[in-house]
Short mmCIF file of C-alpha atoms and ligand atoms in Angstrom, two decimals:
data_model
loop_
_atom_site.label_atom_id
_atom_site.label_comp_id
_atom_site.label_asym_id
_atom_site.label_seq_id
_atom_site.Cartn_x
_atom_site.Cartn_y
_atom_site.Cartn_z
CA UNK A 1 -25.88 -20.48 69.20
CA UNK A 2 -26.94 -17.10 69.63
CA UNK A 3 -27.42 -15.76 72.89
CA UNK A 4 -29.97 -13.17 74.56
CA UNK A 5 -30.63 -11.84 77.62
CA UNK A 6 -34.47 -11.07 78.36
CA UNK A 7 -35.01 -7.80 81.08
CA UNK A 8 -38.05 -7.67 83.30
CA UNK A 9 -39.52 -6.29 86.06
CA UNK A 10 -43.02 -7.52 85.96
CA UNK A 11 -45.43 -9.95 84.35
CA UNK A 12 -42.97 -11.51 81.70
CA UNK A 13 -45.75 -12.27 79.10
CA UNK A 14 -43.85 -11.25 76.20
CA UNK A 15 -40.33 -13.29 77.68
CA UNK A 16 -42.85 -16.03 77.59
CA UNK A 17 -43.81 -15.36 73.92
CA UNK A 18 -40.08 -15.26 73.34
CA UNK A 19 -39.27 -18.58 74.67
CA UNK A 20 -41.81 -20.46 72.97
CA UNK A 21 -40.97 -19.14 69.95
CA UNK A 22 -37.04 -19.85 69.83
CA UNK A 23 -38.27 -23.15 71.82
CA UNK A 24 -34.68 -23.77 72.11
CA UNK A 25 -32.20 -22.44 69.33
CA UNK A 26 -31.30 -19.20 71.37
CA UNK A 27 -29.53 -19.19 74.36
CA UNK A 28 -31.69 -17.21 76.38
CA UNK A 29 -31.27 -15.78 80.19
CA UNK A 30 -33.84 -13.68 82.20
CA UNK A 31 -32.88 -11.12 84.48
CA UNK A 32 -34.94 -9.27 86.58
CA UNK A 33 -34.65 -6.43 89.28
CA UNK A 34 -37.70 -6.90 91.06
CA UNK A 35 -37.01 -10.41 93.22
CA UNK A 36 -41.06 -11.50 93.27
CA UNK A 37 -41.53 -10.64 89.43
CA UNK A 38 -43.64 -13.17 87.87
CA UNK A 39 -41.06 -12.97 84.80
CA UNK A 40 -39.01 -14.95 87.34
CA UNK A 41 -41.48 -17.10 88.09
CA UNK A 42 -42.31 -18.15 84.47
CA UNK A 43 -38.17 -18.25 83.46
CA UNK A 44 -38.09 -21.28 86.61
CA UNK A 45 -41.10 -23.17 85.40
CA UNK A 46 -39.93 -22.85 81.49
CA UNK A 47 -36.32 -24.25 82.51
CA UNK A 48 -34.84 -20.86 81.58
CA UNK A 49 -31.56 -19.49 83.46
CA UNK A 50 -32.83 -16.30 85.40
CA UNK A 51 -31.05 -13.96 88.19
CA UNK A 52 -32.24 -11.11 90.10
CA UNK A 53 -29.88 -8.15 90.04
CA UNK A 54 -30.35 -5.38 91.00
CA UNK A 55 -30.64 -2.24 88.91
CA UNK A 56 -27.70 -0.92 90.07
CA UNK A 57 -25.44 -4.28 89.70
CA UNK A 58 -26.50 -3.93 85.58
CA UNK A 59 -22.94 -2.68 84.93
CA UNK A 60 -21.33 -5.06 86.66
CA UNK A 61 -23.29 -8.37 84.83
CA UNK A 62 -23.04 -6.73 81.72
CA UNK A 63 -19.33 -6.44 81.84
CA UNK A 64 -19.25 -10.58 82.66
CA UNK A 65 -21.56 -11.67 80.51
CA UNK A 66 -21.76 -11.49 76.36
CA UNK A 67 -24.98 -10.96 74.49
CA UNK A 68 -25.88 -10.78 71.27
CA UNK A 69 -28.81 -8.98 72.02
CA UNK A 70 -30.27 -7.53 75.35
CA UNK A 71 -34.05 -7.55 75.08
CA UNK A 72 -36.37 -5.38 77.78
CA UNK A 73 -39.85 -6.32 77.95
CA UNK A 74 -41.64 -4.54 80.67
CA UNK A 75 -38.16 -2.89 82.59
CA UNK A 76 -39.29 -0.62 84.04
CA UNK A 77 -36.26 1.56 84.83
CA UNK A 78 -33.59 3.69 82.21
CA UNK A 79 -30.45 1.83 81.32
CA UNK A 80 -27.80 4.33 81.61
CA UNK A 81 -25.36 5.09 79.01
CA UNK A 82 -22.60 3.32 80.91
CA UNK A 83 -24.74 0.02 80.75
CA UNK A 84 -25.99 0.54 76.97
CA UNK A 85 -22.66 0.51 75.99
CA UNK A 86 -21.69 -3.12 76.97
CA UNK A 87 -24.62 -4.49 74.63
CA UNK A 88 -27.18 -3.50 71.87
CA UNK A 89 -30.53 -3.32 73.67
CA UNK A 90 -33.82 -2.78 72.00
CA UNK A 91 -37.31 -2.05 74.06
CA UNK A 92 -40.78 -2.48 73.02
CA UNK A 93 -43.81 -0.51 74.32
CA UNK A 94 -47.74 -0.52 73.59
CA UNK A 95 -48.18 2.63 71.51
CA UNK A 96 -47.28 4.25 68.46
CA UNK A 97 -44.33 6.20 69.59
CA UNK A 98 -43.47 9.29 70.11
CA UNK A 99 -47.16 9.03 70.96
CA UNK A 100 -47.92 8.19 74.44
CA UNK A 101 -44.77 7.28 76.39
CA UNK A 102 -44.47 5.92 79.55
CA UNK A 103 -46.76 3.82 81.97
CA UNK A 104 -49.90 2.39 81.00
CA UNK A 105 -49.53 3.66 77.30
CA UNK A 106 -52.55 1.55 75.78
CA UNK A 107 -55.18 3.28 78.64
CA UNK A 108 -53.95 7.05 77.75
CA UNK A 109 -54.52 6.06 74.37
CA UNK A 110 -58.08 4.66 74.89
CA UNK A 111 -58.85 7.73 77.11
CA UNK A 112 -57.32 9.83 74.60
CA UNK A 113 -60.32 7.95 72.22
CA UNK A 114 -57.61 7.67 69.46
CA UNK A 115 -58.66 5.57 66.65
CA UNK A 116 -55.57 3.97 65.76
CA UNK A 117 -53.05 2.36 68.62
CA UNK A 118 -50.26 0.15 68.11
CA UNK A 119 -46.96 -1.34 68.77
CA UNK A 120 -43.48 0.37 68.34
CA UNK A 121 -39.82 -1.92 69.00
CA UNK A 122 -37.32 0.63 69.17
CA UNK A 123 -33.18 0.57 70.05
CA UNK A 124 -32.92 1.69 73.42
CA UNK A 125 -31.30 5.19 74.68
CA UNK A 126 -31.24 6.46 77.91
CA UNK A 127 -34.42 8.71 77.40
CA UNK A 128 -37.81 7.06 78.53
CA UNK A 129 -39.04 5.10 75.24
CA UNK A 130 -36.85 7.02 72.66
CA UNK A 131 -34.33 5.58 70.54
CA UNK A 132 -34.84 4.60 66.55
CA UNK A 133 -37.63 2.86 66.07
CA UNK A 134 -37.37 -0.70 64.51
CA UNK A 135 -40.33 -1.60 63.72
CA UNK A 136 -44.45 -0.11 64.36
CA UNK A 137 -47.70 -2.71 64.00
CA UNK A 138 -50.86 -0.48 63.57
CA UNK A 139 -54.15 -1.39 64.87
CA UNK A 140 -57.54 -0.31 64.51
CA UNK A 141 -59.31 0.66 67.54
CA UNK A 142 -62.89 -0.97 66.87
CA UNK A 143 -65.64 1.06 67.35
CA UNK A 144 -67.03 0.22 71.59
CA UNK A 145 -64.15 -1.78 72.33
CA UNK A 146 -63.74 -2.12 75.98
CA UNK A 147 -59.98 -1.13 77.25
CA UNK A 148 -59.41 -4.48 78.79
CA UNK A 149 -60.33 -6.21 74.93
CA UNK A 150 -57.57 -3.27 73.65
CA UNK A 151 -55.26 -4.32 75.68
CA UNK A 152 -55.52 -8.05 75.29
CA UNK A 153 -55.22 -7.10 71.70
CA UNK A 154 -52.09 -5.27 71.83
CA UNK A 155 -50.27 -7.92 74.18
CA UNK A 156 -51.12 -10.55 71.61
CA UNK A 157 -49.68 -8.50 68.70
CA UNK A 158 -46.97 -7.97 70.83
CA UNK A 159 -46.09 -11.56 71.67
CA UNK A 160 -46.16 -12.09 67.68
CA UNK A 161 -44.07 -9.32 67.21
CA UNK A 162 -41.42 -9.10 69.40
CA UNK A 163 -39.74 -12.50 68.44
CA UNK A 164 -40.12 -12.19 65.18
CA UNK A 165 -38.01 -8.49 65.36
CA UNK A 166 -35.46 -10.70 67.66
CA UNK A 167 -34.63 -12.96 65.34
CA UNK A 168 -34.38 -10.74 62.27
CA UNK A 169 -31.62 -8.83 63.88
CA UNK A 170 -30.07 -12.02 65.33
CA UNK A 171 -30.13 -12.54 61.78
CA UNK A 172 -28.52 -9.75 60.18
CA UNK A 173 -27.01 -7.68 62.53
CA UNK A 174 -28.12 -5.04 65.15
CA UNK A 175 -27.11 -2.09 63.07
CA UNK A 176 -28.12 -3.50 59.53
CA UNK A 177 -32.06 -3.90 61.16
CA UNK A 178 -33.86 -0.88 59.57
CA UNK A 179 -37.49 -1.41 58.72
C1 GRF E 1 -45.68 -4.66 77.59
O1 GRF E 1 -46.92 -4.08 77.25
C2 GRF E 1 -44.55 -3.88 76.99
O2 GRF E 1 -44.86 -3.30 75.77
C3 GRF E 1 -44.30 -2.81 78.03
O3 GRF E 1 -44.50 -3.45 79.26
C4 GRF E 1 -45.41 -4.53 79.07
C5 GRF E 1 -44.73 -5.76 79.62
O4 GRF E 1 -45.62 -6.84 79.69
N1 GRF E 1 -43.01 -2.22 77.88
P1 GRF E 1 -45.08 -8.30 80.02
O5 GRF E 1 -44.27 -8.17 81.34
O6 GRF E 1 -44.21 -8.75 78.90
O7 GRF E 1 -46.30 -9.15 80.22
#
């Protein structure tokens, strides 16, 4: 069985998403580096194996443990190059990168009154949000929207997306994944 570690610091929506979706045919652990994440929360009440470690103890857990994939969603710190060599790690964010890096990407795109937003899942360097991207969902941004409708917008094509990417390089391979 193929086996994935999920990183989080915060709300864990899309680990959620993941979960459900492999709903048990991936070995799948959560780690997180913020002890009172809710991503911690949801890993205990889905029966999923979950650890706090600290940021700085990444090395360290990534030396002992194997994954076939390490998958951030919402980590809200750089991996350094010392870490990113122990596993292939891939990020997603909530805009059309290189557009709008960074924290709260969908509201400096809905201030910035663009008229098309989007997803981007993207292999993970040690600069904020860079890396080759692996995959981008467009999305019309409807005329009077509110941001809050965006945003539940983007987080649902996000929670379709993100497993889906997952288990296509599960599938065939980390380096053969180009979209
Ligand atoms: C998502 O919007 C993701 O794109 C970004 O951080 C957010 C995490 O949300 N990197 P959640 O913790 O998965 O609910």
């Amino acid at each position: 069985m193929k086996k994935i570690v999920v990183l989080g610091s915060g709300n864990g929506s899309n680990f959620e998403a993941i979960v459900k979706y492999f709903n048990g045919n991936t070995d799948i652990v959560c780690i997180s580096n913020n002890k009172d994440a809710f991503i911690l929360a949801r890993a205990k009440e889905l029966g999923i194996k979950n650890f706090y470690i600290q940021h700085n103890d990444l090395h360290d857990f990534f030396k002992k443990n194997h994954f076939d994939l390490a998958v951030l969603a919402g980590y809200m710190r750089i991996i350094s190059p010392e870490v990113l060599n122990l596993c292939d790690f891939i990020n997603i964010h909530p805009s059309l990168l290189p557009d709008f890096k960074g924290k709260n990407a969908i509201k400096q795109a809905y201030d910035a009154g663009v008229n098309q937003i989007g997803v981007t899942i993207h292999r993970v360097t040690n600069l904020l949000d860079g890396g080759s991207i692996l995959k981008q969902v467009v999305h019309k941004v409807k005329t009077g929207i509110s941001y809050e409708e965006l945003e539940e917008e983007i987080h649902n094509i996000e929670h379709q997306t993100y497993p889906q990417v997952i288990e296509s390089i599960l599938q065939e391979g980390f380096e053969q994944c180009e979209y």
